[in-house]
PDB file of C-alpha atoms in Angstrom:
ATOM      1  CA  MET A   1       9.720  -1.108 -32.089  1.00 75.00           C
ATOM      2  CA  ILE A   2       6.540  -3.862 -31.813  1.00 80.00           C
ATOM      3  CA  VAL A   3       9.978  -6.354 -31.182  1.00 81.00           C
ATOM      4  CA  ASP A   4      11.495  -4.026 -28.767  1.00 79.00           C
ATOM      5  CA  VAL A   5       8.705  -4.503 -26.578  1.00 80.00           C
ATOM      6  CA  LEU A   6       8.613  -7.869 -27.306  1.00 80.00           C
ATOM      7  CA  THR A   7      12.287  -8.290 -25.790  1.00 80.00           C
ATOM      8  CA  TRP A   8      11.642  -6.256 -23.395  1.00 79.00           C
ATOM      9  CA  LEU A   9       8.441  -7.582 -21.913  1.00 79.00           C
ATOM     10  CA  GLN A  10      10.679 -11.181 -21.953  1.00 78.00           C
ATOM     11  CA  GLN A  11      12.938  -9.540 -19.860  1.00 79.00           C
ATOM     12  CA  PRO A  12      11.839  -8.588 -16.167  1.00 82.00           C
ATOM     13  CA  GLY A  13      13.914  -6.013 -15.345  1.00 84.00           C
ATOM     14  CA  LEU A  14      14.113  -2.695 -13.324  1.00 88.00           C
ATOM     15  CA  SER A  15      11.536  -0.176 -15.205  1.00 89.00           C
ATOM     16  CA  HIS A  16       9.094  -3.145 -15.699  1.00 90.00           C
ATOM     17  CA  PHE A  17       8.714  -2.876 -11.891  1.00 92.00           C
ATOM     18  CA  LEU A  18       9.041   0.854 -11.925  1.00 93.00           C
ATOM     19  CA  ILE A  19       5.997   0.753 -14.438  1.00 93.00           C
ATOM     20  CA  VAL A  20       3.698  -1.324 -12.135  1.00 93.00           C
ATOM     21  CA  SER A  21       4.093   0.808  -9.674  1.00 94.00           C
ATOM     22  CA  ALA A  22       3.250   3.834 -10.847  1.00 94.00           C
ATOM     23  CA  ILE A  23       0.314   2.125 -11.932  1.00 94.00           C
ATOM     24  CA  VAL A  24      -0.572   1.488  -8.706  1.00 95.00           C
ATOM     25  CA  PHE A  25       0.446   4.513  -7.440  1.00 95.00           C
ATOM     26  CA  ALA A  26      -2.013   6.696 -10.111  1.00 95.00           C
ATOM     27  CA  LEU A  27      -4.755   3.802  -8.875  1.00 94.00           C
ATOM     28  CA  GLY A  28      -4.511   4.775  -5.138  1.00 94.00           C
ATOM     29  CA  LEU A  29      -4.245   8.307  -6.060  1.00 94.00           C
ATOM     30  CA  TYR A  30      -7.853   7.766  -7.885  1.00 93.00           C
ATOM     31  CA  ALA A  31      -8.890   6.187  -4.731  1.00 92.00           C
ATOM     32  CA  ILE A  32      -7.474   8.909  -2.471  1.00 91.00           C
ATOM     33  CA  LEU A  33      -9.609  12.044  -4.949  1.00 91.00           C
ATOM     34  CA  THR A  34     -12.467  10.071  -5.729  1.00 90.00           C
ATOM     35  CA  ARG A  35     -14.151   8.111  -2.786  1.00 86.00           C
ATOM     36  CA  LYS A  36     -16.492   9.474  -0.180  1.00 84.00           C
ATOM     37  CA  ASN A  37     -16.178   6.823   2.241  1.00 86.00           C
ATOM     38  CA  ALA A  38     -12.690   7.603   4.955  1.00 87.00           C
ATOM     39  CA  ILE A  39     -12.187   3.856   5.202  1.00 89.00           C
ATOM     40  CA  MET A  40     -11.260   3.751   0.889  1.00 90.00           C
ATOM     41  CA  VAL A  41      -9.152   6.801   1.121  1.00 91.00           C
ATOM     42  CA  LEU A  42      -7.381   4.870   3.721  1.00 91.00           C
ATOM     43  CA  MET A  43      -6.972   1.787   1.291  1.00 92.00           C
ATOM     44  CA  GLY A  44      -5.837   4.568  -1.353  1.00 93.00           C
ATOM     45  CA  ILE A  45      -2.948   5.510   0.964  1.00 94.00           C
ATOM     46  CA  GLU A  46      -2.097   1.964   1.755  1.00 93.00           C
ATOM     47  CA  LEU A  47      -1.921   1.099  -2.538  1.00 94.00           C
ATOM     48  CA  ILE A  48       0.412   4.138  -2.798  1.00 95.00           C
ATOM     49  CA  LEU A  49       3.065   3.237   0.192  1.00 95.00           C
ATOM     50  CA  ASN A  50       2.732  -0.067  -1.608  1.00 94.00           C
ATOM     51  CA  ALA A  51       3.930   1.385  -4.507  1.00 95.00           C
ATOM     52  CA  ALA A  52       6.533   3.544  -2.982  1.00 95.00           C
ATOM     53  CA  ASN A  53       8.147  -0.111  -1.197  1.00 94.00           C
ATOM     54  CA  ILE A  54       8.498  -0.977  -4.726  1.00 94.00           C
ATOM     55  CA  ASN A  55      10.710   1.557  -6.283  1.00 94.00           C
ATOM     56  CA  PHE A  56      12.686   0.985  -2.937  1.00 94.00           C
ATOM     57  CA  LEU A  57      12.945  -2.606  -3.355  1.00 93.00           C
ATOM     58  CA  ALA A  58      13.638  -2.233  -6.863  1.00 92.00           C
ATOM     59  CA  PHE A  59      16.007   0.333  -6.902  1.00 91.00           C
ATOM     60  CA  SER A  60      17.651  -1.865  -3.998  1.00 90.00           C
ATOM     61  CA  ARG A  61      17.785  -4.715  -6.684  1.00 88.00           C
ATOM     62  CA  TYR A  62      19.290  -3.438  -9.656  1.00 88.00           C
ATOM     63  CA  SER A  63      20.935  -0.210  -9.217  1.00 87.00           C
ATOM     64  CA  THR A  64      22.503  -0.495  -5.612  1.00 83.00           C
ATOM     65  CA  HIS A  65      22.819  -3.796  -4.337  1.00 81.00           C
ATOM     66  CA  SER A  66      22.819  -2.628  -1.092  1.00 86.00           C
ATOM     67  CA  LEU A  67      19.722  -3.531   1.580  1.00 88.00           C
ATOM     68  CA  ASP A  68      19.094   0.418   2.676  1.00 90.00           C
ATOM     69  CA  GLY A  69      15.939   0.441   0.210  1.00 91.00           C
ATOM     70  CA  HIS A  70      14.904  -3.055   2.702  1.00 92.00           C
ATOM     71  CA  ILE A  71      15.594  -0.562   5.633  1.00 94.00           C
ATOM     72  CA  VAL A  72      13.474   2.101   4.479  1.00 93.00           C
ATOM     73  CA  ALA A  73      10.979   0.215   3.123  1.00 94.00           C
ATOM     74  CA  LEU A  74      10.222  -1.906   6.690  1.00 94.00           C
ATOM     75  CA  PHE A  75      10.190   1.390   8.073  1.00 94.00           C
ATOM     76  CA  VAL A  76       7.041   2.319   5.777  1.00 94.00           C
ATOM     77  CA  ILE A  77       5.172  -0.775   6.825  1.00 94.00           C
ATOM     78  CA  ILE A  78       5.789  -0.019  10.274  1.00 93.00           C
ATOM     79  CA  LEU A  79       4.765   4.140   9.920  1.00 93.00           C
ATOM     80  CA  ALA A  80       1.853   2.417   7.815  1.00 93.00           C
ATOM     81  CA  ALA A  81       0.278   0.391  10.398  1.00 92.00           C
ATOM     82  CA  ALA A  82       0.799   3.387  12.790  1.00 93.00           C
ATOM     83  CA  GLU A  83      -0.967   5.333  10.349  1.00 92.00           C
ATOM     84  CA  VAL A  84      -4.298   2.918   9.714  1.00 92.00           C
ATOM     85  CA  ALA A  85      -4.060   2.275  13.255  1.00 91.00           C
ATOM     86  CA  ILE A  86      -4.771   6.141  13.946  1.00 92.00           C
ATOM     87  CA  GLY A  87      -6.275   6.604  11.024  1.00 91.00           C
ATOM     88  CA  LEU A  88      -9.238   4.147  12.109  1.00 91.00           C
ATOM     89  CA  ALA A  89      -9.781   5.716  16.004  1.00 90.00           C
ATOM     90  CA  ILE A  90     -10.358   8.985  14.011  1.00 89.00           C
ATOM     91  CA  VAL A  91     -12.757   7.178  11.720  1.00 88.00           C
ATOM     92  CA  LEU A  92     -14.414   5.598  14.197  1.00 87.00           C
ATOM     93  CA  ASN A  93     -15.444   8.993  16.204  1.00 86.00           C
ATOM     94  CA  ILE A  94     -16.160  10.944  13.144  1.00 85.00           C
ATOM     95  CA  VAL A  95     -18.774   7.955  12.477  1.00 84.00           C
ATOM     96  CA  GLN A  96     -19.579   8.410  16.511  1.00 82.00           C
ATOM     97  CA  ASN A  97     -20.499  11.967  16.322  1.00 81.00           C
ATOM     98  CA  PHE A  98     -21.729  12.646  12.883  1.00 80.00           C
ATOM     99  CA  ASN A  99     -23.121   9.146  12.302  1.00 79.00           C
ATOM    100  CA  THR A 100     -21.373   9.132   8.339  1.00 78.00           C
ATOM    101  CA  ALA A 101     -17.963   8.392   7.509  1.00 78.00           C
ATOM    102  CA  ASN A 102     -18.863  10.399   4.221  1.00 81.00           C
ATOM    103  CA  VAL A 103     -15.379  13.033   4.040  1.00 80.00           C
ATOM    104  CA  ASP A 104     -17.654  15.223   2.196  1.00 80.00           C
ATOM    105  CA  GLU A 105     -20.107  15.549   4.947  1.00 80.00           C
ATOM    106  CA  ILE A 106     -17.671  15.925   7.914  1.00 79.00           C
ATOM    107  CA  ASP A 107     -17.352  19.983   7.401  1.00 80.00           C
ATOM    108  CA  ARG A 108     -17.628  20.883  11.001  1.00 78.00           C
ATOM    109  CA  LEU A 109     -14.880  21.635  13.869  1.00 76.00           C
ATOM    110  CA  LYS A 110     -16.897  21.552  16.449  1.00 72.00           C
ATOM    111  CA  GLU A 111     -19.589  19.830  17.455  1.00 64.00           C
TER     112      GLU A 111
ATOM    113  CA  MET B   1      16.363 -15.606 -16.609  1.00 46.00           C
ATOM    114  CA  MET B   2      18.354 -13.648 -19.917  1.00 47.00           C
ATOM    115  CA  ARG B   3      17.242 -16.091 -22.424  1.00 48.00           C
ATOM    116  CA  GLU B   4      15.226 -15.444 -25.619  1.00 55.00           C
ATOM    117  CA  SER B   5      12.332 -17.332 -24.993  1.00 62.00           C
ATOM    118  CA  ILE B   6       9.611 -17.256 -22.363  1.00 69.00           C
ATOM    119  CA  ASP B   7      10.504 -19.111 -19.356  1.00 84.00           C
ATOM    120  CA  VAL B   8       8.917 -19.896 -16.068  1.00 86.00           C
ATOM    121  CA  TYR B   9      10.637 -16.806 -14.293  1.00 86.00           C
ATOM    122  CA  THR B  10       9.064 -14.217 -17.004  1.00 89.00           C
ATOM    123  CA  VAL B  11       5.266 -16.590 -16.922  1.00 90.00           C
ATOM    124  CA  LEU B  12       4.806 -15.541 -12.974  1.00 92.00           C
ATOM    125  CA  PHE B  13       6.117 -12.108 -13.100  1.00 92.00           C
ATOM    126  CA  TYR B  14       3.388 -11.629 -15.091  1.00 92.00           C
ATOM    127  CA  PHE B  15       0.816 -13.790 -13.200  1.00 94.00           C
ATOM    128  CA  PHE B  16       1.657 -12.198 -10.311  1.00 94.00           C
ATOM    129  CA  VAL B  17       1.674  -8.464 -11.358  1.00 94.00           C
ATOM    130  CA  SER B  18      -1.610  -9.237 -13.164  1.00 95.00           C
ATOM    131  CA  ILE B  19      -2.975 -10.229  -9.590  1.00 95.00           C
ATOM    132  CA  THR B  20      -1.699  -6.997  -7.699  1.00 94.00           C
ATOM    133  CA  LEU B  21      -2.829  -5.089 -11.347  1.00 95.00           C
ATOM    134  CA  VAL B  22      -6.379  -6.212 -11.798  1.00 95.00           C
ATOM    135  CA  SER B  23      -7.143  -6.447  -7.523  1.00 95.00           C
ATOM    136  CA  ALA B  24      -5.965  -2.711  -7.140  1.00 94.00           C
ATOM    137  CA  CYS B  25      -8.449  -2.013 -10.037  1.00 94.00           C
ATOM    138  CA  VAL B  26     -11.631  -4.053  -7.757  1.00 93.00           C
ATOM    139  CA  VAL B  27     -10.509  -1.935  -4.943  1.00 91.00           C
ATOM    140  CA  VAL B  28     -10.502   0.918  -6.786  1.00 90.00           C
ATOM    141  CA  PHE B  29     -13.486   0.899  -9.485  1.00 90.00           C
ATOM    142  CA  SER B  30     -15.666  -1.842  -6.971  1.00 88.00           C
ATOM    143  CA  ARG B  31     -18.955   0.187  -5.562  1.00 84.00           C
ATOM    144  CA  HIS B  32     -19.022  -2.682  -2.779  1.00 85.00           C
ATOM    145  CA  ILE B  33     -16.313  -1.407  -0.353  1.00 86.00           C
ATOM    146  CA  VAL B  34     -16.278  -5.151   1.397  1.00 87.00           C
ATOM    147  CA  ARG B  35     -14.832  -6.376  -2.043  1.00 90.00           C
ATOM    148  CA  SER B  36     -12.944  -3.011  -2.020  1.00 91.00           C
ATOM    149  CA  ALA B  37     -11.274  -4.609   1.196  1.00 91.00           C
ATOM    150  CA  PHE B  38     -11.298  -8.016   0.361  1.00 91.00           C
ATOM    151  CA  ALA B  39      -9.427  -7.560  -2.735  1.00 93.00           C
ATOM    152  CA  LEU B  40      -6.786  -5.437  -0.946  1.00 93.00           C
ATOM    153  CA  LEU B  41      -5.686  -8.458   0.077  1.00 93.00           C
ATOM    154  CA  PHE B  42      -4.896 -10.215  -3.511  1.00 94.00           C
ATOM    155  CA  THR B  43      -3.056  -6.399  -4.023  1.00 94.00           C
ATOM    156  CA  PHE B  44      -1.094  -6.854  -0.526  1.00 94.00           C
ATOM    157  CA  PHE B  45       0.064 -10.499  -1.609  1.00 94.00           C
ATOM    158  CA  GLY B  46       0.623  -9.824  -5.294  1.00 94.00           C
ATOM    159  CA  VAL B  47       3.230  -7.485  -4.057  1.00 94.00           C
ATOM    160  CA  ALA B  48       4.406  -9.312  -1.862  1.00 94.00           C
ATOM    161  CA  ALA B  49       5.673 -12.250  -4.398  1.00 94.00           C
ATOM    162  CA  LEU B  50       6.992  -9.122  -6.118  1.00 93.00           C
ATOM    163  CA  TYR B  51       9.360  -8.237  -2.863  1.00 93.00           C
ATOM    164  CA  VAL B  52      10.361 -12.503  -3.920  1.00 92.00           C
ATOM    165  CA  TYR B  53      11.192 -11.004  -7.437  1.00 90.00           C
ATOM    166  CA  LEU B  54      13.593  -8.083  -6.173  1.00 90.00           C
ATOM    167  CA  PHE B  55      15.242 -10.641  -3.547  1.00 88.00           C
ATOM    168  CA  ALA B  56      13.647  -9.189  -0.593  1.00 89.00           C
ATOM    169  CA  ASP B  57      12.499 -12.931   0.884  1.00 90.00           C
ATOM    170  CA  PHE B  58      12.204 -10.692   4.764  1.00 92.00           C
ATOM    171  CA  LEU B  59      10.379  -7.655   3.213  1.00 93.00           C
ATOM    172  CA  ALA B  60       8.287 -10.206   1.544  1.00 93.00           C
ATOM    173  CA  ILE B  61       7.206 -12.012   4.913  1.00 93.00           C
ATOM    174  CA  THR B  62       6.828  -9.232   6.522  1.00 92.00           C
ATOM    175  CA  GLN B  63       4.745  -7.550   4.207  1.00 92.00           C
ATOM    176  CA  LEU B  64       2.232 -10.946   4.798  1.00 92.00           C
ATOM    177  CA  LEU B  65       2.289 -10.057   8.286  1.00 92.00           C
ATOM    178  CA  VAL B  66       2.219  -7.037   8.799  1.00 91.00           C
ATOM    179  CA  TYR B  67      -0.500  -6.195   5.927  1.00 90.00           C
ATOM    180  CA  VAL B  68      -2.194  -9.005   5.445  1.00 88.00           C
ATOM    181  CA  GLY B  69      -2.492 -10.130   8.725  1.00 88.00           C
ATOM    182  CA  GLY B  70      -2.738  -6.816  10.649  1.00 88.00           C
ATOM    183  CA  ILE B  71      -3.830  -3.827   8.684  1.00 90.00           C
ATOM    184  CA  LEU B  72      -5.951  -5.940   6.385  1.00 90.00           C
ATOM    185  CA  VAL B  73      -7.501  -7.306   9.437  1.00 90.00           C
ATOM    186  CA  LEU B  74      -7.782  -3.422  10.917  1.00 89.00           C
ATOM    187  CA  ILE B  75      -9.418  -1.969   7.701  1.00 89.00           C
ATOM    188  CA  LEU B  76     -11.933  -4.441   7.604  1.00 89.00           C
ATOM    189  CA  PHE B  77     -12.576  -4.187  11.059  1.00 87.00           C
ATOM    190  CA  GLY B  78     -13.055   0.056  10.538  1.00 86.00           C
ATOM    191  CA  VAL B  79     -15.382  -1.387   7.551  1.00 85.00           C
ATOM    192  CA  MET B  80     -17.923  -3.295   9.871  1.00 84.00           C
ATOM    193  CA  LEU B  81     -17.996  -0.933  12.045  1.00 82.00           C
ATOM    194  CA  THR B  82     -18.405   2.730  10.983  1.00 78.00           C
ATOM    195  CA  ASN B  83     -21.690   1.150   8.218  1.00 72.00           C
ATOM    196  CA  LYS B  84     -24.372  -0.384   9.623  1.00 65.00           C
ATOM    197  CA  GLN B  85     -25.050  -3.774   9.356  1.00 55.00           C
ATOM    198  CA  ILE B  86     -28.991  -3.749   9.502  1.00 51.00           C
ATOM    199  CA  ASN B  87     -28.752  -1.852   5.441  1.00 53.00           C
ATOM    200  CA  VAL B  88     -27.181  -4.336   3.321  1.00 48.00           C
ATOM    201  CA  ASP B  89     -25.573  -1.580   0.778  1.00 52.00           C
ATOM    202  CA  ILE B  90     -22.128  -0.878   2.321  1.00 57.00           C
ATOM    203  CA  LYS B  91     -21.602   1.130  -0.798  1.00 61.00           C
ATOM    204  CA  THR B  92     -19.515   4.393  -1.196  1.00 63.00           C
ATOM    205  CA  GLY B  93     -20.461   7.473  -3.418  1.00 71.00           C
ATOM    206  CA  THR B  94     -17.565   8.616  -5.715  1.00 74.00           C
ATOM    207  CA  LEU B  95     -16.945  12.769  -6.818  1.00 77.00           C
ATOM    208  CA  HIS B  96     -14.985  14.727  -8.810  1.00 80.00           C
ATOM    209  CA  ILE B  97     -14.377  11.891 -10.797  1.00 84.00           C
ATOM    210  CA  VAL B  98     -13.499  13.615 -14.197  1.00 88.00           C
ATOM    211  CA  PRO B  99     -10.681  16.104 -12.503  1.00 89.00           C
ATOM    212  CA  ALA B 100      -9.602  12.978 -10.562  1.00 89.00           C
ATOM    213  CA  ILE B 101      -8.770  10.546 -13.451  1.00 91.00           C
ATOM    214  CA  ILE B 102      -7.404  13.607 -15.154  1.00 92.00           C
ATOM    215  CA  LEU B 103      -4.911  14.076 -12.491  1.00 92.00           C
ATOM    216  CA  ALA B 104      -4.125  10.186 -12.039  1.00 92.00           C
ATOM    217  CA  ALA B 105      -3.826  10.008 -15.647  1.00 93.00           C
ATOM    218  CA  ALA B 106      -1.447  12.624 -16.150  1.00 94.00           C
ATOM    219  CA  ILE B 107       0.770  11.292 -12.521  1.00 94.00           C
ATOM    220  CA  GLY B 108       0.445   8.110 -13.720  1.00 93.00           C
ATOM    221  CA  GLY B 109       1.530   8.437 -17.421  1.00 93.00           C
ATOM    222  CA  THR B 110       4.469  10.855 -16.242  1.00 94.00           C
ATOM    223  CA  LEU B 111       6.202   7.944 -14.124  1.00 92.00           C
ATOM    224  CA  VAL B 112       5.689   4.655 -16.822  1.00 92.00           C
ATOM    225  CA  GLY B 113       7.141   7.192 -19.200  1.00 92.00           C
ATOM    226  CA  ILE B 114       9.835   8.452 -17.065  1.00 91.00           C
ATOM    227  CA  ALA B 115      10.092   4.632 -15.979  1.00 88.00           C
ATOM    228  CA  TRP B 116      10.176   3.404 -19.879  1.00 87.00           C
ATOM    229  CA  SER B 117      12.094   6.178 -21.147  1.00 88.00           C
ATOM    230  CA  ASN B 118      14.738   7.040 -18.944  1.00 84.00           C
ATOM    231  CA  PRO B 119      18.041   5.157 -19.341  1.00 85.00           C
ATOM    232  CA  TRP B 120      18.839   3.581 -15.487  1.00 84.00           C
ATOM    233  CA  MET B 121      21.686   2.786 -13.572  1.00 82.00           C
ATOM    234  CA  VAL B 122      21.616  -1.026 -12.922  1.00 83.00           C
ATOM    235  CA  LEU B 123      24.572  -3.220 -12.265  1.00 81.00           C
ATOM    236  CA  PRO B 124      24.985  -6.493 -13.365  1.00 80.00           C
ATOM    237  CA  THR B 125      23.373  -8.768 -10.718  1.00 74.00           C
ATOM    238  CA  SER B 126      26.002 -11.080  -7.500  1.00 70.00           C
ATOM    239  CA  SER B 127      25.825 -14.834  -8.639  1.00 64.00           C
ATOM    240  CA  SER B 128      24.906 -15.468  -5.032  1.00 69.00           C
ATOM    241  CA  VAL B 129      21.596 -14.291  -3.794  1.00 73.00           C
ATOM    242  CA  LYS B 130      21.970 -14.025  -0.188  1.00 79.00           C
ATOM    243  CA  THR B 131      19.194 -13.884   2.361  1.00 85.00           C
ATOM    244  CA  THR B 132      18.624 -10.908   3.613  1.00 86.00           C
ATOM    245  CA  ALA B 133      17.075 -10.894   7.081  1.00 89.00           C
ATOM    246  CA  PRO B 134      20.331 -11.246   8.864  1.00 90.00           C
ATOM    247  CA  GLN B 135      22.040  -7.742   7.269  1.00 90.00           C
ATOM    248  CA  ILE B 136      18.456  -6.520   8.081  1.00 91.00           C
ATOM    249  CA  GLY B 137      19.312  -7.079  11.235  1.00 91.00           C
ATOM    250  CA  GLU B 138      22.270  -6.000  11.890  1.00 92.00           C
ATOM    251  CA  LEU B 139      21.954  -2.996  10.372  1.00 92.00           C
ATOM    252  CA  LEU B 140      19.270  -1.831  12.069  1.00 92.00           C
ATOM    253  CA  LEU B 141      21.868  -2.254  15.622  1.00 93.00           C
ATOM    254  CA  THR B 142      24.503  -0.876  14.104  1.00 93.00           C
ATOM    255  CA  THR B 143      23.541   1.898  11.037  1.00 92.00           C
ATOM    256  CA  TYR B 144      19.883   2.388  11.480  1.00 93.00           C
ATOM    257  CA  LEU B 145      19.884   2.113  15.475  1.00 95.00           C
ATOM    258  CA  LEU B 146      18.088   5.451  15.936  1.00 95.00           C
ATOM    259  CA  PRO B 147      15.269   5.109  14.128  1.00 94.00           C
ATOM    260  CA  PHE B 148      15.152   1.777  14.765  1.00 94.00           C
ATOM    261  CA  GLU B 149      14.448   2.518  18.048  1.00 95.00           C
ATOM    262  CA  VAL B 150      12.108   5.651  16.990  1.00 95.00           C
ATOM    263  CA  ALA B 151       9.796   3.616  15.001  1.00 94.00           C
ATOM    264  CA  SER B 152       9.397   1.517  18.788  1.00 93.00           C
ATOM    265  CA  MET B 153       8.469   4.695  20.597  1.00 94.00           C
ATOM    266  CA  VAL B 154       6.587   5.881  17.677  1.00 94.00           C
ATOM    267  CA  LEU B 155       4.013   2.667  16.719  1.00 93.00           C
ATOM    268  CA  MET B 156       3.351   2.127  21.295  1.00 94.00           C
ATOM    269  CA  VAL B 157       2.551   5.907  21.009  1.00 94.00           C
ATOM    270  CA  ALA B 158       0.606   5.710  17.857  1.00 93.00           C
ATOM    271  CA  LEU B 159      -1.296   2.207  19.110  1.00 90.00           C
ATOM    272  CA  VAL B 160      -1.592   3.555  22.978  1.00 93.00           C
ATOM    273  CA  GLY B 161      -2.956   7.415  21.293  1.00 91.00           C
ATOM    274  CA  ALA B 162      -5.259   5.173  18.902  1.00 90.00           C
ATOM    275  CA  VAL B 163      -7.202   3.338  22.243  1.00 89.00           C
ATOM    276  CA  VAL B 164      -7.658   7.099  23.559  1.00 89.00           C
ATOM    277  CA  ILE B 165      -8.298   8.630  20.586  1.00 86.00           C
ATOM    278  CA  ALA B 166     -10.926   5.785  20.153  1.00 81.00           C
ATOM    279  CA  ARG B 167     -12.677   5.364  23.382  1.00 79.00           C
ATOM    280  CA  ARG B 168     -12.313   9.295  24.450  1.00 66.00           C
ATOM    281  CA  GLU B 169     -15.591  10.687  22.329  1.00 53.00           C
ATOM    282  CA  LYS B 170     -18.178   7.851  23.757  1.00 52.00           C
ATOM    283  CA  ASN B 171     -16.860   9.009  27.447  1.00 52.00           C
ATOM    284  CA  LYS B 172     -17.386  12.756  27.004  1.00 53.00           C
ATOM    285  CA  LYS B 173     -20.911  12.306  25.405  1.00 53.00           C
ATOM    286  CA  GLU B 174     -22.022  10.253  28.360  1.00 55.00           C
ATOM    287  CA  THR B 175     -20.797  13.163  30.680  1.00 54.00           C
ATOM    288  CA  THR B 176     -21.883  16.126  28.254  1.00 54.00           C
ATOM    289  CA  ARG B 177     -24.857  14.654  28.502  1.00 53.00           C
ATOM    290  CA  ASP B 178     -25.208  14.240  32.226  1.00 50.00           C
ATOM    291  CA  SER B 179     -23.872  18.134  32.749  1.00 45.00           C
TER     292      SER B 179
END
């Protein structure tokens, strides 16, 4: 068993990348679930998007040998940029209206 | 690459993996939001290095340009603009930690278990590794032309919309005060 793990560790392959991305995904999920600050929630979303990108590129490299995964990852990066711009604009607006960026204190839709 | 002893390829792989995971942990568990934002820089850098390991040179450069150069600067702007700099404590509280730990550990453990135990289909690596940028450009202008154009529209609409959203409320407040 231990020898198996050691030989597995010596040859980085598809499952290594999948495990790294799973850990990054879990960390991002934890950040989204626990953090009060809206900017920290945005950072958690970025971590999750990066984890998804690692998965796309890993399968593109090891399982399909086509560049479709690269294209999807490129679109993920594009949409992440748009999402962060919109998200930060909304957060700035919330801070102007409520004087806080904590998502648990923002409980009114109307001013 | 497939030798029995640990070579530079493997050592560097674990070096970048540890950069990614440790800085991601700092992002998530640090109480100081500025520290989280700067740790996110190292996470993006480590992920870009992993992209290089996955033969994705163009995506690695794009990751560095867009994430480190764009998104991280935006996030830092957000941190600076949404916190009062006079107060030194730019800290973030946490809430319902225990259910979040259970949920994140369950989902992460499931994903790790699947990645570990599933026999993935792995094609043999081709001997010649080509640069990906010309092929990506060709795909973007042939097969993926429509998503490419839609993405450009989405970016423009999102950026204009972000400007409108970020500025509108101020004017509205002034007009409501006047009336």
